[in-house]
XYZ file of C-alpha atoms in Angstrom:
670
model
C -25.660 -154.401 -40.008
C -22.989 -155.197 -42.502
C -19.655 -153.504 -41.960
C -19.070 -150.313 -43.897
C -15.804 -148.707 -44.922
C -17.092 -145.173 -44.475
C -18.378 -143.471 -41.335
C -21.645 -144.996 -40.046
C -24.695 -142.786 -39.970
C -27.083 -144.762 -37.780
C -27.815 -145.080 -34.074
C -29.383 -148.100 -32.393
C -31.438 -147.376 -29.294
C -32.559 -150.316 -27.172
C -35.374 -150.301 -24.627
C -35.865 -152.925 -21.957
C -39.209 -154.274 -20.825
C -39.261 -151.909 -17.832
C -38.613 -148.895 -20.018
C -41.317 -150.027 -22.422
C -43.815 -150.324 -19.600
C -43.026 -146.841 -18.344
C -43.310 -145.270 -21.752
C -46.620 -146.736 -22.829
C -48.997 -143.828 -23.141
C -52.052 -144.075 -20.935
C -53.202 -140.523 -21.363
C -56.541 -139.673 -22.869
C -54.996 -137.486 -25.564
C -53.192 -140.143 -27.541
C -51.078 -138.466 -30.254
C -51.876 -141.232 -32.706
C -54.825 -141.874 -34.978
C -54.673 -145.571 -34.175
C -56.958 -148.308 -32.947
C -57.276 -148.736 -29.201
C -55.712 -152.204 -29.382
C -52.411 -150.851 -30.741
C -49.725 -150.794 -28.053
C -47.446 -147.832 -28.622
C -44.498 -146.313 -26.813
C -42.069 -143.474 -27.384
C -38.288 -143.740 -27.762
C -36.568 -140.360 -27.249
C -33.482 -139.687 -29.310
C -30.356 -139.285 -27.166
C -27.325 -137.337 -28.332
C -23.770 -137.923 -27.025
C -23.306 -136.265 -23.623
C -19.900 -134.841 -24.415
C -17.250 -134.523 -27.067
C -15.149 -137.158 -25.339
C -18.003 -139.626 -25.654
C -18.183 -138.961 -29.377
C -14.411 -139.414 -29.746
C -14.631 -142.681 -27.861
C -17.343 -143.745 -30.291
C -15.093 -143.096 -33.283
C -12.181 -144.993 -31.759
C -14.328 -148.045 -31.072
C -16.082 -148.022 -34.435
C -15.262 -151.618 -35.254
C -16.468 -152.896 -31.908
C -19.675 -150.876 -32.241
C -20.424 -152.397 -35.638
C -20.200 -155.837 -34.140
C -22.581 -154.854 -31.348
C -25.086 -153.342 -33.775
C -25.044 -156.528 -35.823
C -25.811 -158.575 -32.731
C -28.634 -156.206 -31.816
C -30.162 -156.546 -35.287
C -30.048 -160.341 -34.970
C -31.798 -160.122 -31.611
C -34.518 -158.027 -33.248
C -35.553 -160.970 -35.375
C -36.198 -163.039 -32.271
C -39.881 -163.029 -31.401
C -39.176 -162.896 -27.653
C -37.658 -159.442 -28.026
C -41.042 -157.911 -29.001
C -43.174 -159.058 -26.069
C -43.121 -158.400 -22.326
C -40.046 -159.831 -20.685
C -37.690 -159.017 -23.532
C -36.084 -155.958 -25.093
C -37.283 -154.102 -28.204
C -34.650 -152.871 -30.655
C -35.417 -149.445 -32.093
C -33.095 -148.101 -34.793
C -32.995 -144.372 -35.487
C -30.842 -142.627 -38.063
C -28.566 -139.771 -36.969
C -25.813 -137.667 -38.374
C -23.320 -139.190 -35.927
C -21.699 -142.599 -35.852
C -23.323 -145.809 -34.660
C -24.035 -145.782 -30.952
C -25.521 -148.669 -28.977
C -26.719 -147.574 -25.527
C -28.732 -149.258 -22.775
C -31.747 -147.215 -21.752
C -32.476 -149.106 -18.564
C -32.819 -146.031 -16.392
C -36.028 -144.053 -16.244
C -36.241 -140.935 -18.353
C -38.599 -138.010 -18.384
C -41.366 -138.352 -20.919
C -40.807 -136.052 -23.872
C -43.367 -135.592 -26.594
C -42.292 -134.784 -30.121
C -45.565 -132.997 -30.807
C -46.179 -129.366 -30.075
C -49.952 -129.983 -30.247
C -52.231 -132.987 -29.991
C -52.219 -135.300 -32.995
C -55.278 -137.406 -32.396
C -58.039 -137.745 -34.967
C -61.234 -137.149 -33.036
C -63.607 -140.082 -33.073
C -66.573 -137.784 -32.443
C -66.040 -135.911 -35.660
C -68.346 -136.965 -38.456
C -66.790 -139.441 -40.849
C -68.129 -138.338 -44.208
C -66.838 -136.075 -46.858
C -67.490 -134.641 -50.283
C -66.548 -135.077 -53.854
C -65.314 -132.829 -56.625
C -64.610 -133.765 -60.202
C -61.672 -132.272 -62.077
C -60.291 -132.822 -65.535
C -56.635 -133.645 -65.974
C -56.234 -130.756 -68.392
C -57.727 -128.208 -65.986
C -55.538 -125.231 -65.235
C -54.153 -124.990 -61.715
C -54.280 -122.004 -59.438
C -51.228 -119.853 -59.860
C -50.494 -119.677 -56.148
C -50.906 -123.365 -55.395
C -48.138 -125.869 -56.100
C -45.775 -123.678 -58.052
C -42.694 -124.999 -59.796
C -39.935 -126.824 -57.950
C -37.580 -123.896 -58.417
C -39.515 -121.858 -55.845
C -38.620 -124.154 -52.963
C -36.853 -122.401 -50.111
C -34.457 -125.298 -49.625
C -33.025 -127.852 -52.006
C -34.054 -131.345 -50.897
C -31.039 -132.820 -52.712
C -28.553 -130.891 -50.584
C -26.290 -133.059 -48.358
C -27.260 -130.930 -45.346
C -30.999 -131.209 -45.961
C -31.568 -134.281 -43.775
C -30.551 -134.402 -40.150
C -31.000 -136.283 -36.918
C -34.505 -137.474 -35.911
C -34.584 -135.389 -32.729
C -36.534 -132.302 -33.826
C -39.942 -131.233 -32.502
C -42.919 -131.967 -34.749
C -45.463 -129.134 -34.975
C -48.998 -130.181 -35.946
C -51.860 -127.718 -35.839
C -55.214 -128.992 -34.530
C -58.022 -129.652 -36.986
C -60.845 -127.189 -36.270
C -62.700 -126.981 -39.609
C -66.410 -127.780 -39.884
C -67.028 -131.338 -41.053
C -69.979 -133.626 -41.580
C -73.293 -133.495 -43.495
C -74.307 -130.056 -44.711
C -78.022 -130.254 -45.509
C -81.372 -129.238 -44.081
C -83.307 -132.519 -44.385
C -85.589 -133.370 -41.501
C -86.181 -136.607 -39.640
C -88.902 -137.618 -42.097
C -86.493 -137.565 -45.078
C -86.306 -140.820 -47.022
C -83.728 -142.432 -49.291
C -84.806 -140.484 -52.378
C -84.364 -137.186 -50.532
C -80.764 -138.046 -49.671
C -80.097 -139.191 -53.228
C -81.443 -135.885 -54.570
C -78.796 -134.052 -52.563
C -76.188 -135.555 -54.868
C -78.194 -136.312 -58.024
C -80.783 -133.490 -58.260
C -83.899 -133.388 -60.414
C -82.275 -130.785 -62.643
C -79.808 -133.448 -63.770
C -82.666 -135.836 -64.576
C -84.325 -133.089 -66.627
C -81.090 -132.456 -68.505
C -80.773 -136.164 -69.319
C -84.375 -136.211 -70.577
C -83.767 -133.208 -72.819
C -80.540 -134.515 -74.314
C -81.968 -138.024 -74.779
C -84.882 -136.659 -76.822
C -82.525 -134.438 -78.840
C -80.201 -137.343 -79.567
C -83.106 -139.507 -80.754
C -84.026 -136.821 -83.300
C -80.349 -136.432 -84.207
C -80.077 -140.163 -85.000
C -83.237 -140.073 -87.120
C -82.014 -137.070 -89.120
C -78.633 -138.668 -89.654
C -80.133 -141.972 -90.827
C -82.771 -140.269 -92.973
C -85.697 -142.284 -91.598
C -87.979 -142.017 -88.599
C -88.172 -144.521 -85.759
C -91.746 -145.770 -85.410
C -91.012 -147.302 -82.008
C -89.650 -144.153 -80.383
C -91.619 -141.460 -78.632
C -90.152 -138.696 -76.418
C -89.399 -139.612 -72.837
C -90.205 -137.592 -69.728
C -88.957 -137.113 -66.162
C -91.042 -139.895 -64.596
C -89.958 -142.430 -67.194
C -86.284 -141.491 -66.851
C -86.464 -141.956 -63.091
C -88.064 -145.348 -63.596
C -85.347 -146.256 -66.106
C -82.602 -145.410 -63.577
C -84.487 -147.312 -60.886
C -84.623 -150.446 -63.043
C -80.877 -150.216 -63.622
C -80.339 -150.015 -59.869
C -82.464 -153.133 -59.345
C -80.507 -154.967 -62.041
C -77.424 -154.656 -59.845
C -79.228 -156.455 -57.025
C -81.111 -159.070 -59.101
C -78.380 -159.865 -61.621
C -79.124 -161.821 -64.813
C -76.792 -162.555 -67.769
C -78.887 -160.585 -70.280
C -81.255 -157.714 -69.626
C -83.872 -159.278 -71.910
C -84.306 -162.071 -69.380
C -86.039 -159.681 -66.989
C -88.985 -159.623 -69.418
C -88.935 -163.372 -70.107
C -92.247 -165.226 -70.072
C -90.743 -167.947 -67.888
C -92.169 -167.467 -64.392
C -88.875 -168.552 -62.822
C -86.782 -165.984 -64.736
C -89.009 -163.074 -65.719
C -89.658 -160.225 -63.287
C -93.235 -159.035 -62.940
C -92.157 -155.636 -61.645
C -90.023 -154.953 -64.721
C -92.873 -156.007 -67.034
C -95.272 -153.711 -65.225
C -92.936 -150.709 -65.360
C -92.052 -150.726 -69.074
C -91.684 -153.047 -72.026
C -88.401 -154.602 -73.074
C -88.531 -152.690 -76.375
C -88.978 -149.377 -74.563
C -86.092 -150.152 -72.250
C -83.950 -150.969 -75.282
C -84.903 -147.710 -76.988
C -83.947 -145.728 -73.903
C -80.626 -147.570 -73.882
C -80.015 -146.612 -77.493
C -80.841 -142.916 -77.141
C -79.598 -142.181 -73.613
C -77.329 -139.139 -73.781
C -75.866 -136.363 -71.634
C -74.596 -133.766 -74.136
C -75.527 -132.013 -77.366
C -73.905 -134.011 -80.156
C -74.472 -131.341 -82.791
C -72.258 -128.805 -80.983
C -69.543 -131.263 -79.917
C -66.062 -130.001 -80.983
C -63.876 -132.491 -82.809
C -60.305 -133.325 -81.881
C -57.981 -130.469 -82.776
C -60.653 -127.770 -82.648
C -60.666 -124.946 -80.124
C -62.449 -126.004 -76.954
C -62.026 -129.737 -77.498
C -62.703 -131.712 -74.330
C -61.939 -135.408 -74.015
C -64.700 -135.724 -71.424
C -67.257 -133.669 -73.348
C -69.828 -136.476 -73.352
C -70.003 -136.513 -69.529
C -69.036 -132.918 -68.791
C -72.611 -131.840 -67.849
C -72.737 -134.684 -65.342
C -69.368 -133.746 -63.842
C -70.292 -130.076 -63.554
C -73.451 -130.837 -61.570
C -72.109 -133.566 -59.323
C -68.965 -131.530 -58.582
C -71.016 -128.922 -56.761
C -73.568 -131.200 -55.121
C -70.975 -133.556 -53.679
C -68.830 -130.770 -52.294
C -71.728 -128.832 -50.792
C -73.461 -131.822 -49.182
C -70.625 -132.912 -46.916
C -67.546 -131.202 -45.494
C -64.354 -133.321 -45.372
C -63.140 -134.764 -42.093
C -59.587 -134.645 -40.811
C -58.096 -137.860 -42.251
C -58.429 -138.355 -46.017
C -57.172 -140.950 -48.489
C -55.960 -140.489 -52.066
C -55.793 -143.589 -54.237
C -56.828 -144.880 -57.635
C -59.713 -147.123 -58.584
C -60.410 -148.993 -61.798
C -63.648 -149.293 -63.770
C -64.055 -152.431 -65.845
C -64.958 -151.491 -69.427
C -65.385 -153.043 -72.836
C -65.598 -149.785 -74.732
C -63.100 -148.078 -76.997
C -61.284 -145.534 -74.852
C -57.571 -144.869 -75.342
C -56.616 -144.052 -71.700
C -57.550 -147.579 -70.546
C -54.903 -148.589 -68.013
C -53.341 -151.842 -66.841
C -53.169 -151.840 -63.017
C -51.790 -155.168 -61.733
C -52.307 -154.248 -58.064
C -56.080 -153.801 -58.461
C -58.747 -156.527 -58.527
C -59.753 -155.212 -61.955
C -56.360 -155.153 -63.631
C -57.470 -153.498 -66.862
C -59.942 -150.656 -66.987
C -60.505 -146.937 -66.717
C -58.491 -145.160 -64.033
C -60.067 -142.682 -61.630
C -58.199 -140.999 -58.769
C -60.333 -140.525 -55.681
C -60.214 -138.498 -52.468
C -62.154 -140.418 -49.805
C -62.748 -140.297 -46.098
C -60.425 -142.665 -44.257
C -63.118 -144.042 -41.960
C -66.452 -144.137 -43.793
C -65.267 -144.396 -47.409
C -67.280 -141.347 -48.489
C -65.852 -140.010 -51.746
C -65.042 -136.288 -51.742
C -63.635 -135.859 -55.217
C -62.598 -137.810 -58.267
C -60.239 -137.080 -61.103
C -60.525 -139.024 -64.341
C -57.314 -140.039 -66.058
C -57.565 -139.078 -69.744
C -53.976 -139.773 -70.772
C -50.566 -138.293 -70.131
C -50.284 -134.912 -71.917
C -47.198 -134.714 -74.076
C -43.977 -136.000 -72.548
C -45.005 -135.228 -68.993
C -43.419 -137.500 -66.401
C -45.479 -139.783 -64.196
C -44.517 -137.803 -61.101
C -45.873 -134.629 -62.731
C -49.180 -136.352 -63.440
C -49.357 -137.521 -59.825
C -48.589 -134.033 -58.501
C -51.317 -132.501 -60.671
C -53.795 -135.151 -59.534
C -53.120 -134.383 -55.867
C -53.324 -130.662 -56.621
C -56.820 -131.003 -58.059
C -58.052 -133.371 -55.364
C -57.000 -131.246 -52.358
C -57.936 -127.881 -53.863
C -60.002 -125.882 -51.396
C -58.540 -127.609 -48.321
C -55.610 -125.230 -47.826
C -54.805 -124.142 -44.263
C -57.421 -126.499 -42.776
C -54.812 -128.962 -41.444
C -56.197 -132.129 -42.997
C -54.106 -135.313 -42.940
C -53.677 -136.826 -46.418
C -52.675 -140.468 -46.873
C -51.583 -141.657 -50.317
C -49.638 -144.486 -51.932
C -46.166 -144.565 -53.468
C -47.387 -143.318 -56.855
C -47.969 -139.841 -55.391
C -45.603 -139.491 -52.429
C -42.449 -137.432 -52.965
C -40.343 -135.001 -50.920
C -41.307 -131.961 -52.987
C -45.019 -132.782 -52.864
C -45.060 -133.218 -49.081
C -43.133 -129.953 -48.640
C -45.712 -128.048 -50.675
C -48.622 -129.701 -48.915
C -47.069 -128.752 -45.583
C -46.566 -125.180 -46.758
C -50.277 -124.988 -47.585
C -51.351 -126.310 -44.204
C -51.872 -129.978 -45.153
C -50.087 -132.930 -43.558
C -49.368 -136.085 -45.526
C -48.041 -139.597 -45.114
C -47.350 -142.458 -47.481
C -44.776 -144.898 -48.877
C -42.429 -143.736 -51.604
C -39.819 -144.974 -54.025
C -36.236 -144.663 -52.695
C -34.992 -143.573 -56.122
C -37.101 -140.409 -56.150
C -35.583 -136.976 -55.955
C -34.823 -135.764 -52.443
C -35.043 -139.091 -50.644
C -32.024 -139.383 -48.267
C -29.136 -141.428 -49.627
C -28.433 -142.896 -46.187
C -31.819 -144.669 -46.223
C -31.486 -146.186 -49.674
C -31.189 -149.987 -49.882
C -27.518 -149.970 -50.856
C -26.620 -148.084 -47.652
C -29.083 -149.656 -45.237
C -28.309 -153.277 -46.002
C -30.437 -156.160 -44.814
C -32.960 -155.236 -42.133
C -34.463 -157.522 -39.516
C -38.263 -157.525 -39.029
C -39.222 -154.461 -37.010
C -35.900 -152.687 -37.534
C -36.115 -149.173 -38.949
C -34.038 -146.078 -39.678
C -35.175 -142.458 -39.818
C -34.004 -139.037 -41.004
C -35.726 -135.740 -40.317
C -36.028 -132.244 -41.718
C -38.494 -130.229 -39.666
C -41.865 -131.947 -39.907
C -40.665 -134.088 -42.797
C -39.559 -137.530 -41.589
C -38.116 -140.231 -43.852
C -38.326 -143.823 -42.640
C -37.122 -147.165 -43.934
C -38.263 -150.323 -42.183
C -38.961 -153.944 -42.801
C -42.426 -155.346 -42.259
C -43.401 -158.088 -44.713
C -40.852 -156.430 -46.986
C -38.657 -153.344 -46.926
C -40.789 -150.202 -46.981
C -39.673 -146.588 -47.491
C -42.080 -143.843 -46.501
C -42.309 -140.090 -45.992
C -44.506 -138.228 -43.520
C -45.118 -134.765 -42.104
C -47.568 -135.800 -39.358
C -45.485 -138.394 -37.494
C -42.944 -137.851 -34.733
C -39.770 -139.928 -34.983
C -38.985 -142.629 -32.484
C -42.552 -143.803 -31.813
C -43.219 -147.507 -32.245
C -46.483 -149.434 -32.114
C -47.280 -153.125 -31.883
C -50.739 -154.172 -33.031
C -52.206 -157.622 -32.410
C -52.011 -160.043 -35.322
C -53.973 -163.220 -35.939
C -51.770 -166.199 -36.637
C -52.338 -169.766 -37.695
C -51.643 -172.642 -35.363
C -48.463 -173.612 -37.149
C -47.025 -170.098 -37.258
C -46.336 -169.631 -33.545
C -42.617 -170.164 -34.055
C -42.368 -167.977 -37.138
C -40.633 -164.656 -37.650
C -43.636 -162.513 -36.835
C -42.048 -161.547 -33.549
C -45.015 -162.080 -31.256
C -46.370 -164.633 -28.849
C -49.537 -166.545 -29.648
C -52.314 -167.154 -27.156
C -55.006 -169.783 -26.975
C -57.202 -167.905 -29.456
C -54.461 -167.571 -32.065
C -53.826 -163.869 -31.301
C -50.313 -162.529 -30.846
C -48.256 -159.366 -31.053
C -47.164 -158.379 -34.510
C -43.901 -156.873 -35.682
C -43.157 -153.443 -34.155
C -43.876 -150.725 -36.688
C -42.821 -147.078 -36.690
C -45.515 -144.441 -36.401
C -45.661 -143.429 -40.122
C -46.342 -147.031 -41.153
C -48.969 -147.435 -38.431
C -50.787 -144.278 -39.509
C -50.666 -145.359 -43.142
C -52.095 -148.802 -42.415
C -54.874 -147.358 -40.261
C -55.984 -144.582 -42.642
C -55.227 -145.779 -46.178
C -58.415 -147.821 -46.510
C -60.812 -145.033 -47.539
C -60.782 -145.657 -51.306
C -60.795 -149.440 -50.834
C -63.849 -149.181 -48.591
C -65.607 -147.004 -51.155
C -64.810 -149.556 -53.861
C -66.238 -152.353 -51.725
C -69.508 -150.493 -51.227
C -69.683 -149.616 -54.912
C -68.724 -153.016 -56.338
C -71.200 -154.984 -54.228
C -74.075 -153.988 -56.516
C -73.225 -152.680 -59.959
C -75.468 -150.224 -61.801
C -75.974 -150.377 -65.553
C -75.080 -152.938 -68.201
C -71.855 -153.439 -70.237
C -71.738 -151.675 -73.590
C -69.276 -150.347 -76.170
C -69.683 -146.668 -75.289
C -66.966 -145.652 -72.826
C -68.857 -142.703 -71.360
C -71.679 -144.996 -70.209
C -69.286 -146.622 -67.737
C -68.553 -143.216 -66.176
C -72.281 -142.391 -66.064
C -73.118 -145.543 -64.110
C -69.972 -145.136 -62.027
C -71.115 -141.724 -60.783
C -74.719 -142.860 -60.292
C -73.411 -145.730 -58.176
C -71.057 -143.376 -56.341
C -73.927 -141.004 -55.550
C -75.882 -143.930 -54.107
C -72.977 -144.915 -51.844
C -72.418 -141.333 -50.707
C -76.139 -140.814 -50.074
C -76.166 -143.948 -47.947
C -73.209 -142.685 -45.903
C -74.888 -139.297 -45.384
C -78.112 -140.989 -44.247
C -76.217 -143.280 -41.893
C -74.242 -140.432 -40.343
C -77.223 -138.080 -40.145
C -79.559 -140.589 -38.537
C -76.737 -142.203 -36.477
C -77.558 -145.642 -37.829
C -81.354 -145.443 -37.389
C -83.363 -146.540 -40.473
C -85.728 -144.054 -42.176
C -89.367 -143.818 -41.196
C -91.532 -146.648 -42.461
C -88.783 -149.263 -42.529
C -89.765 -152.265 -40.439
C -86.427 -154.061 -40.292
C -83.946 -153.805 -37.450
C -80.983 -153.209 -39.768
C -80.781 -150.823 -42.708
C -77.910 -151.933 -44.924
C -76.742 -150.652 -48.285
C -78.844 -153.336 -49.983
C -81.981 -152.092 -48.227
C -81.061 -148.540 -49.208
C -80.719 -149.478 -52.896
C -83.989 -151.413 -53.017
C -85.894 -148.623 -51.306
C -84.323 -145.983 -53.567
C -85.212 -147.942 -56.711
C -88.812 -148.367 -55.548
C -89.135 -144.642 -54.908
C -87.557 -143.770 -58.274
C -90.023 -146.031 -60.097
C -92.995 -145.041 -57.942
C -96.339 -145.800 -59.598
C -95.022 -145.333 -63.134
C -96.411 -147.727 -65.752
C -95.255 -147.809 -69.333
C -97.207 -148.600 -72.490
C -97.788 -152.244 -71.601
C -99.031 -151.438 -68.098
C -101.354 -148.728 -69.393
C -102.556 -151.093 -72.114
C -103.583 -153.706 -69.571
C -105.218 -151.083 -67.349
C -107.146 -149.669 -70.314
C -108.374 -153.130 -71.322
C -109.607 -153.754 -67.806
C -111.393 -150.399 -67.496
C -113.010 -150.371 -70.942
C -113.829 -154.032 -71.485
C -117.600 -153.440 -71.522
C -117.733 -150.835 -74.323
C -114.376 -150.269 -76.080
C -115.856 -148.001 -78.771
C -117.188 -145.649 -76.106
C -113.652 -144.886 -74.979
C -112.176 -144.402 -78.468
C -111.020 -147.970 -79.160
C -111.598 -148.716 -82.826
C -110.155 -150.947 -85.499
C -107.956 -148.927 -87.841
C -104.859 -149.248 -89.948
C -101.755 -149.400 -87.743
C -98.873 -149.508 -90.249
C -97.897 -150.502 -93.765
C -96.185 -153.622 -92.502
C -98.272 -156.473 -91.173
C -97.550 -157.874 -87.726
C -98.852 -160.767 -85.681
C -102.358 -160.490 -84.282
C -102.198 -160.277 -80.505
C -105.468 -162.149 -79.964
C -104.439 -165.016 -82.223
C -101.045 -165.183 -80.564
C -102.708 -165.544 -77.170
C -104.650 -168.541 -78.537
C -101.506 -170.138 -79.999
C -102.296 -169.230 -83.623
C -100.205 -167.221 -86.086
C -102.037 -164.597 -88.144
C -100.749 -161.219 -89.287
C -102.615 -157.989 -89.927
C -101.952 -154.325 -90.697
C -105.001 -153.328 -88.624
C -105.334 -152.978 -84.880
C -106.154 -150.695 -81.943
C -103.920 -147.640 -81.551
C -104.943 -147.004 -77.952
C -103.941 -150.524 -76.926
C -101.006 -150.414 -79.409
C -101.674 -153.961 -80.700
C -102.317 -155.492 -84.141
C -105.622 -157.395 -84.538
C -107.353 -159.295 -87.313
C -110.347 -157.693 -89.046
C -112.639 -160.495 -87.964
C -113.811 -161.045 -84.432
C -110.388 -160.595 -82.850
C -111.072 -156.914 -82.052
C -114.090 -157.490 -79.844
C -112.726 -160.727 -78.424
C -109.465 -159.055 -77.454
C -111.189 -156.155 -75.661
C -113.345 -158.548 -73.633
């Protein structure tokens, strides 16, 4: 470390290879929620034995600084991280710098008062709730910062990292909460999250909106007739299949080219009918929609019925597990929606922002919170605190472990989560209120790979370390002084790099030592990313200019992913009855769900062909007759089939085709 004019506030503890071997935990109750291939060991904090030892430390301050600098340089050497070499562990204290050799054996001392392992036998799914950003918060949950018992900006707030961490065990019920039997199929699991009542509501509002458009335009639509439940299911099923069999334009699914057109789509409904359903699809009553500025205005009014239904179904179908992830996801959109965000760290840099609460292992989404804009002059940290408040509501005193990124993590937020029985961990910005000044970059200086400093206040531990870059993090579920080394895959030419690990014949080596908060974050922060991967593999719906359509297809796709996770966890990986394959992936789940949604439904064109086949012998006996179809002439279907072009205002209403008044009627029905 660089020399400092003021009193040093850090302690360097060094462990030899023998000490490391003795301290590696081989017990069954590992206090870490880490992979089995992570090598971890515990470094107890050691205070000065006497006052004379502390005085001697102050007298030899200059010499100690030189020793600490040499120890930091040794940390960068890769041989110091593997067996046969020492491992430099840096812990922050309230005393001066002290460099001691811990070669002697010491009694194992755990910083946990209870076990801190995330049970692998616990089910790995969870539930989802949807909250609006403008929703009022509970009065007793996350009150103002003035109600804190202690001021996190006080100089005496942070102390030495030698306090006992108290973590209560997770005993809440978790896993699927349904009564489906072993004979349940994909559609049954999808109905848990997207019930038939929601389909019926969409049918009702779609028919109402079609009439609303006709009244507003002053003319009727001759090509529209009311839809029903079976047709709406088939429409959703076709949209699901479009995500698997992707084409540039949805009209290509009905193309006459045998190499492009899809026979199943043509059999289900016509291209014109599909287009009409696209035009009139709706979720709310447009006539009673309040305008901006009126009492009761809701920015998400167009999808509010969907959110209200899915909020309950998602939460009731699956109880959250112990380790949860909070992060943001982006939805690519081409519509006109003012809260569209630019997120450079996401694969989709520009789109609609949705905050999600997901399971850290399976990716099951518990809750989402749509970003609709920052109200007034509210700071970004206030928006983040409100988002976390809405996402974790209902989990109080259940001792869940929440992992979130630097946008959310702050000292005040973690204190309030801890007060409500929730533990948290995540990186943070050093400039935020309450973060210890001793761990800020200007006081820490340049760190070697694997070097870290820590401060502690009860369960709250602040850490600064260098991995690929300098990282500052806060945690309430991590004991100080615990370091882990996970294997890292390296390229052939990187064996002499700064990664700090040896490389074997297979290109595997030991990575840079990481403190426990960073290890927990890296192991459990993948929940939202995993959910995005499952959702983005097969998109549902087509691009359009209406912003609310993107949220509709987003939640339909999310329900499919969650239903797949519930089926997989309920059946322990076994496929549903009737499936002949050995593996049942998400693709198989989507195809089977779409087939069951469509069922045996046939639209006008399918019924037309079936009617022609059944009544070919005597069309007049079954009500087929030549009559006037419309005022506007259209091409004769029979002549078109023969390659001719003739138009007529007459035709058959049962077959819904125009025919010439000559012999085309009887010839067509044969």
